[in-house]
Coordinates of C-alpha atoms in Angstrom, one line a residue:
X1 CA 0.0 0.0 0.0
X2 CA 3.0 2.3 0.5
X3 CA 5.3 0.7 -2.0
X4 CA 8.4 -1.4 -1.2
X5 CA 11.4 -0.8 0.9
X6 CA 9.6 1.9 2.9
X7 CA 12.1 3.3 5.5
X8 CA 9.5 4.0 8.2
X9 CA 8.4 0.3 8.2
X10 CA 11.9 -1.0 8.2
X11 CA 12.9 1.3 11.1
X12 CA 9.8 0.3 13.1
X13 CA 10.7 -3.4 12.8
X14 CA 14.3 -3.1 13.6
X15 CA 13.7 -0.6 16.4
X16 CA 11.1 -2.9 18.1
X17 CA 13.4 -5.9 17.6
X18 CA 16.0 -4.2 19.9
X19 CA 13.4 -3.6 22.6
X20 CA 11.3 -6.7 22.7
X21 CA 10.6 -9.2 19.9
X22 CA 7.7 -11.1 21.4
X23 CA 5.7 -11.8 24.5
X24 CA 2.5 -13.9 24.5
X25 CA -0.4 -11.5 24.7
X26 CA -2.3 -13.4 27.4
X27 CA -2.5 -11.7 30.8
X28 CA 0.3 -9.4 29.6
X29 CA 0.3 -6.3 27.4
X30 CA 2.7 -3.9 25.7
X31 CA 3.0 -0.4 24.3
X32 CA 2.9 -1.2 20.6
X33 CA -0.4 -3.1 20.9
X34 CA -2.0 -0.5 23.1
X35 CA -1.0 2.3 20.7
X36 CA -2.3 0.3 17.7
X37 CA -5.6 -0.4 19.3
X38 CA -6.1 3.3 20.2
X39 CA -5.3 4.3 16.6
X40 CA -7.7 1.8 15.1
X41 CA -10.5 2.9 17.4
X42 CA -9.8 6.5 16.4
X43 CA -9.8 5.6 12.6
X44 CA -12.9 3.3 12.7
X45 CA -16.0 4.5 10.8
X46 CA -17.9 7.0 12.9
X47 CA -21.3 5.4 13.6
X48 CA -24.7 6.8 12.9
X49 CA -26.2 8.5 16.0
X50 CA -28.1 5.4 17.0
X51 CA -25.2 3.0 16.5
X52 CA -22.6 1.9 19.0
X53 CA -18.9 2.7 18.2
X54 CA -16.3 0.1 17.2
X55 CA -14.2 0.7 20.2
X56 CA -13.0 -2.8 21.2
X57 CA -10.1 -4.4 19.4
X58 CA -9.0 -8.0 19.1
X59 CA -5.6 -8.6 17.5
X60 CA -5.3 -11.7 15.3
X61 CA -2.6 -13.3 13.2
X62 CA -3.9 -12.9 9.6
X63 CA -6.9 -12.0 7.5
X64 CA -8.4 -15.5 7.5
X65 CA -7.9 -15.7 11.3
X66 CA -9.7 -12.4 11.8
X67 CA -12.7 -13.7 10.0
X68 CA -12.5 -16.9 12.1
X69 CA -12.5 -14.7 15.2
X70 CA -15.4 -12.5 14.0
X71 CA -17.5 -15.5 13.3
X72 CA -16.7 -16.9 16.8
X73 CA -17.6 -13.5 18.3
X74 CA -21.0 -13.6 16.7
X75 CA -21.8 -17.2 17.7
X76 CA -20.5 -16.7 21.3
X77 CA -22.4 -13.5 21.6
X78 CA -25.7 -15.3 21.0
X79 CA -24.7 -18.3 23.1
X80 CA -24.3 -15.8 26.0
X81 CA -27.9 -14.6 25.5
X82 CA -29.1 -18.2 25.7
X83 CA -30.2 -18.0 22.1
X84 CA -27.7 -20.3 20.4
X85 CA -27.6 -19.6 16.7
X86 CA -25.2 -21.6 14.6
X87 CA -25.4 -20.2 11.1
X88 CA -24.1 -17.3 9.2
X89 CA -25.8 -15.6 6.2
X90 CA -23.6 -14.2 3.4
X91 CA -23.9 -13.5 -0.3
X92 CA -22.6 -15.6 -3.2
X93 CA -19.4 -14.6 -4.9
X94 CA -17.5 -13.9 -1.6
X95 CA -14.1 -14.8 -0.4
X96 CA -13.1 -14.6 3.3
X97 CA -10.1 -16.8 3.7
X98 CA -8.8 -20.4 3.9
X99 CA -9.2 -21.5 7.5
X100 CA -12.2 -23.7 8.2
X101 CA -14.9 -21.3 9.3
X102 CA -14.1 -18.6 6.7
X103 CA -14.1 -21.3 4.0
X104 CA -17.7 -22.0 4.9
X105 CA -18.8 -18.4 3.9
X106 CA -16.8 -18.3 0.6
X107 CA -18.7 -18.9 -2.6
X108 CA -19.9 -22.5 -2.5
X109 CA -19.6 -23.1 -6.2
X110 CA -17.1 -20.7 -7.7
X111 CA -14.5 -20.9 -5.0
X112 CA -11.6 -23.3 -4.4
X113 CA -13.2 -25.0 -1.4
X114 CA -15.5 -27.6 -3.0
X115 CA -13.1 -30.3 -1.8
X116 CA -14.4 -29.6 1.7
X117 CA -18.1 -29.9 0.9
X118 CA -19.7 -32.0 3.6
X119 CA -17.0 -31.1 6.1
X120 CA -17.7 -27.3 6.4
X121 CA -20.6 -25.9 8.3
X122 CA -23.6 -25.3 6.0
X123 CA -24.1 -21.6 5.9
X124 CA -26.8 -19.6 4.1
X125 CA -26.1 -17.8 0.7
X126 CA -28.1 -14.9 -0.6
X127 CA -28.0 -14.2 -4.3
X128 CA -25.1 -12.3 -5.8
X129 CA -25.9 -8.6 -5.5
X130 CA -26.4 -6.7 -8.8
X131 CA -23.1 -5.8 -10.4
X132 CA -21.9 -2.3 -10.7
X133 CA -21.6 0.7 -8.3
X134 CA -25.0 2.0 -9.5
X135 CA -27.3 -1.0 -9.8
X136 CA -30.5 -1.0 -11.7
X137 CA -33.3 -0.2 -9.1
X138 CA -35.5 -3.1 -10.2
X139 CA -32.6 -5.6 -9.9
X140 CA -31.7 -4.2 -6.5
X141 CA -35.3 -4.5 -5.4
X142 CA -35.6 -8.1 -6.6
X143 CA -32.3 -8.9 -4.7
X144 CA -33.7 -7.3 -1.5
X145 CA -36.9 -9.4 -1.7
X146 CA -35.1 -12.7 -2.3
X147 CA -32.6 -12.0 0.5
X148 CA -35.3 -11.0 3.0
X149 CA -37.2 -14.2 2.1
X150 CA -34.2 -16.3 2.7
X151 CA -33.7 -14.7 6.1
X152 CA -37.3 -15.3 7.1
X153 CA -37.0 -19.0 6.3
X154 CA -34.1 -19.4 8.7
X155 CA -34.7 -16.6 11.2
X156 CA -34.0 -18.6 14.3
X157 CA -30.7 -20.1 13.0
X158 CA -28.8 -17.0 11.9
X159 CA -26.4 -15.2 14.2
X160 CA -24.8 -12.8 11.8
X161 CA -24.4 -11.6 8.2
X162 CA -20.9 -11.3 6.8
X163 CA -19.9 -9.6 3.5
X164 CA -17.1 -7.8 1.8
X165 CA -18.4 -4.2 1.5
X166 CA -18.4 -2.5 -1.9
X167 CA -15.9 -4.9 -3.5
X168 CA -15.8 -8.7 -3.7
X169 CA -12.0 -9.3 -4.0
X170 CA -10.7 -12.8 -4.8
X171 CA -14.2 -14.0 -5.8
X172 CA -14.0 -11.9 -9.0
X173 CA -13.2 -8.3 -8.2
X174 CA -16.9 -7.4 -8.4
X175 CA -18.1 -3.9 -7.4
X176 CA -21.5 -3.6 -5.9
X177 CA -23.9 -0.7 -5.3
X178 CA -23.5 0.6 -1.7
X179 CA -27.3 0.5 -1.3
X180 CA -27.2 -3.2 -0.8
X181 CA -25.2 -2.7 2.4
X182 CA -27.9 -0.5 3.7
X183 CA -30.4 -3.2 3.1
X184 CA -28.3 -5.7 5.1
X185 CA -28.0 -3.3 7.9
X186 CA -31.8 -2.9 7.9
X187 CA -32.3 -6.7 8.0
X188 CA -29.9 -7.0 10.9
X189 CA -31.5 -4.3 12.9
X190 CA -35.0 -5.5 12.3
X191 CA -34.2 -9.1 13.3
X192 CA -31.5 -8.5 15.9
X193 CA -28.5 -9.9 14.0
X194 CA -24.9 -8.9 13.9
X195 CA -23.5 -7.3 10.8
X196 CA -19.9 -8.2 10.0
X197 CA -17.8 -6.4 7.3
X198 CA -14.7 -8.0 6.0
X199 CA -12.5 -4.9 5.1
X200 CA -9.3 -6.9 4.8
X201 CA -8.8 -6.1 1.2
X202 CA -10.8 -2.8 1.1
X203 CA -9.7 -0.9 4.2
X204 CA -7.3 2.0 4.6
X205 CA -8.2 4.0 1.5
X206 CA -8.1 1.4 -1.2
X207 CA -11.6 2.1 -2.6
X208 CA -11.5 5.9 -2.2
X209 CA -12.8 6.2 1.4
X210 CA -10.8 5.2 4.4
X211 CA -13.1 2.2 4.8
X212 CA -15.4 0.9 2.1
X213 CA -18.3 0.9 4.5
X214 CA -18.2 4.7 4.6
X215 CA -19.4 4.8 0.9
X216 CA -22.7 3.4 2.1
X217 CA -22.9 5.4 5.4
X218 CA -23.3 2.0 7.2
X219 CA -21.5 0.9 10.4
X220 CA -21.1 -2.8 11.1
X221 CA -21.2 -4.4 14.5
X222 CA -17.9 -6.2 13.8
X223 CA -15.2 -5.2 11.3
X224 CA -12.1 -7.1 10.1
X225 CA -9.0 -5.4 8.9
X226 CA -5.6 -6.7 7.7
X227 CA -3.3 -6.5 4.6
X228 CA -2.6 -2.7 4.5
X229 CA -2.6 -2.7 8.3
X230 CA 1.1 -3.5 8.1
X231 CA 1.6 -2.1 4.6
X232 CA 1.8 -5.7 3.4
X233 CA 5.1 -6.0 5.3
X234 CA 4.2 -8.8 7.7
X235 CA 1.1 -10.7 8.9
X236 CA -1.3 -9.1 11.3
X237 CA -5.0 -8.4 11.4
X238 CA -7.5 -6.9 13.8
X239 CA -11.2 -7.3 14.6
X240 CA -13.1 -4.3 15.9
X241 CA -16.4 -4.5 17.7
X242 CA -18.7 -2.7 20.1
X243 CA -18.9 -2.5 23.9
X244 CA -22.2 -4.5 23.7
X245 CA -20.7 -7.4 21.8
X246 CA -17.6 -7.5 24.0
X247 CA -19.7 -7.4 27.2
X248 CA -21.9 -10.3 26.1
X249 CA -18.8 -12.4 25.2
X250 CA -17.1 -11.5 28.5
X251 CA -20.1 -12.2 30.7
X252 CA -20.2 -15.4 32.8
X253 CA -22.9 -16.8 30.5
X254 CA -20.8 -16.0 27.4
X255 CA -17.7 -17.9 28.7
X256 CA -15.9 -15.0 30.4
X257 CA -13.7 -14.3 27.4
X258 CA -13.5 -14.7 23.7
X259 CA -12.4 -18.4 23.2
X260 CA -9.4 -17.6 21.0
X261 CA -5.8 -17.1 22.2
X262 CA -3.1 -17.7 19.6
X263 CA 0.6 -17.6 20.6
X264 CA 1.5 -14.8 18.3
X265 CA -1.6 -12.6 18.7
X266 CA -0.5 -9.0 19.3
X267 CA 3.1 -9.7 18.3
X268 CA 5.1 -6.5 19.2
X269 CA 7.1 -6.5 15.9
X270 CA 3.9 -6.7 13.8
X271 CA 2.2 -4.1 16.0
X272 CA 5.2 -1.7 15.7
X273 CA 5.1 -2.1 11.9
X274 CA 1.4 -1.6 11.9
X275 CA 1.7 1.6 13.9
X276 CA 4.2 2.9 11.3
X277 CA 1.9 1.9 8.5
X278 CA -1.2 3.4 10.1
X279 CA 0.8 6.5 10.8
X280 CA 1.7 6.9 7.2
X281 CA -1.9 6.6 6.2
X282 CA -3.1 9.1 8.8
X283 CA -0.4 11.6 8.0
X284 CA -0.2 10.9 4.3
X285 CA -2.0 12.2 1.2
X286 CA -4.1 9.2 0.2
X287 CA -7.2 11.4 -0.1
X288 CA -5.5 13.0 -3.1
X289 CA -3.3 10.2 -4.3
X290 CA -6.2 7.6 -4.6
X291 CA -8.3 9.8 -6.9
X292 CA -5.1 10.5 -9.0
X293 CA -4.5 6.7 -9.2
X294 CA -8.1 6.2 -10.1
X295 CA -7.8 8.7 -13.0
X296 CA -4.6 7.1 -14.2
X297 CA -6.1 3.6 -14.1
X298 CA -9.2 4.8 -16.1
X299 CA -6.9 6.4 -18.7
X300 CA -4.3 3.6 -18.8
X301 CA -6.8 0.7 -19.0
X302 CA -9.3 2.2 -21.3
X303 CA -7.6 0.7 -24.4
X304 CA -8.1 -2.8 -23.0
X305 CA -11.8 -2.6 -23.7
X306 CA -11.1 -3.1 -27.4
X307 CA -8.8 -6.1 -26.9
X308 CA -10.0 -9.5 -27.9
X309 CA -11.4 -11.6 -25.0
X310 CA -11.7 -8.7 -22.6
X311 CA -15.2 -8.8 -21.2
X312 CA -15.1 -5.7 -18.9
X313 CA -12.8 -3.0 -17.6
X314 CA -13.7 -1.4 -14.3
X315 CA -12.0 0.9 -11.8
X316 CA -12.7 2.1 -8.3
X317 CA -10.2 4.1 -6.3
X318 CA -6.8 2.4 -6.4
X319 CA -8.3 -0.8 -7.9
X320 CA -8.2 -1.5 -11.6
X321 CA -9.8 -4.7 -13.1
X322 CA -9.5 -6.3 -16.5
X323 CA -12.0 -9.2 -16.7
X324 CA -11.4 -11.8 -19.4
X325 CA -14.2 -13.9 -21.0

């Protein structure tokens, strides 16, 4: 996200290495993790007046693990309320990682996980949202009806909805109208579900706003970030959630704590690099550089539309896509 050989990231890693390379983040804490959590809370999408803020942070090892943690959060939250719900609703075409639970919410047909059919939890898949950042109103309305109907059929089973906001990444680099995120937020509010946004690929300015969710003016209950969190330098991710979700999980009925404690969670080296990366984003000029990159991509890729076997060319922010037939 910042390029390669970035001096600030190198310096953060080597500087932290000379202070403390690692301590297990269980019953202990350290300054790089505290500072990173504070920064992420400050950067998180500001909620609508009636929404709770994303001011709790759980540090995880990778993007896939952050989705695993987010799904655990949702299921454990409902178990604490003595309303055990075991399924997650998502949309077709998605990709959320390669550990077991995230595989279960990746596209069941177009993904690479068909080998595991019968082993994975059976989740619920709404239709693929209409393509394009400005969907046909009739298509969007039909999608809303079909998705709401699917929810009603399984209302007592669903704990959460998880989607990649605005852009489905590895599942085909598909852009979607932000209005569909508003509809998911409405369904979740109406039926007391948790809304999870996987911002691992879209977060930190990639799509033109700091987080893709801001394009729709929608705040999730749980949000996963990764990739650009460390500038692509090393592995680290984070899961942000609300006081309410954290309190339910931490209650005696909820188990007293989130049931996830990997050895390298909150690794000081990764947290130090993430602080440097997030600092570059906060202090940098991405708000002007991303529109410039978008213009350059539109201009530079335009000629590909006339090339044989090119089905589509599309651009959003710092993302350029050439789709082959």
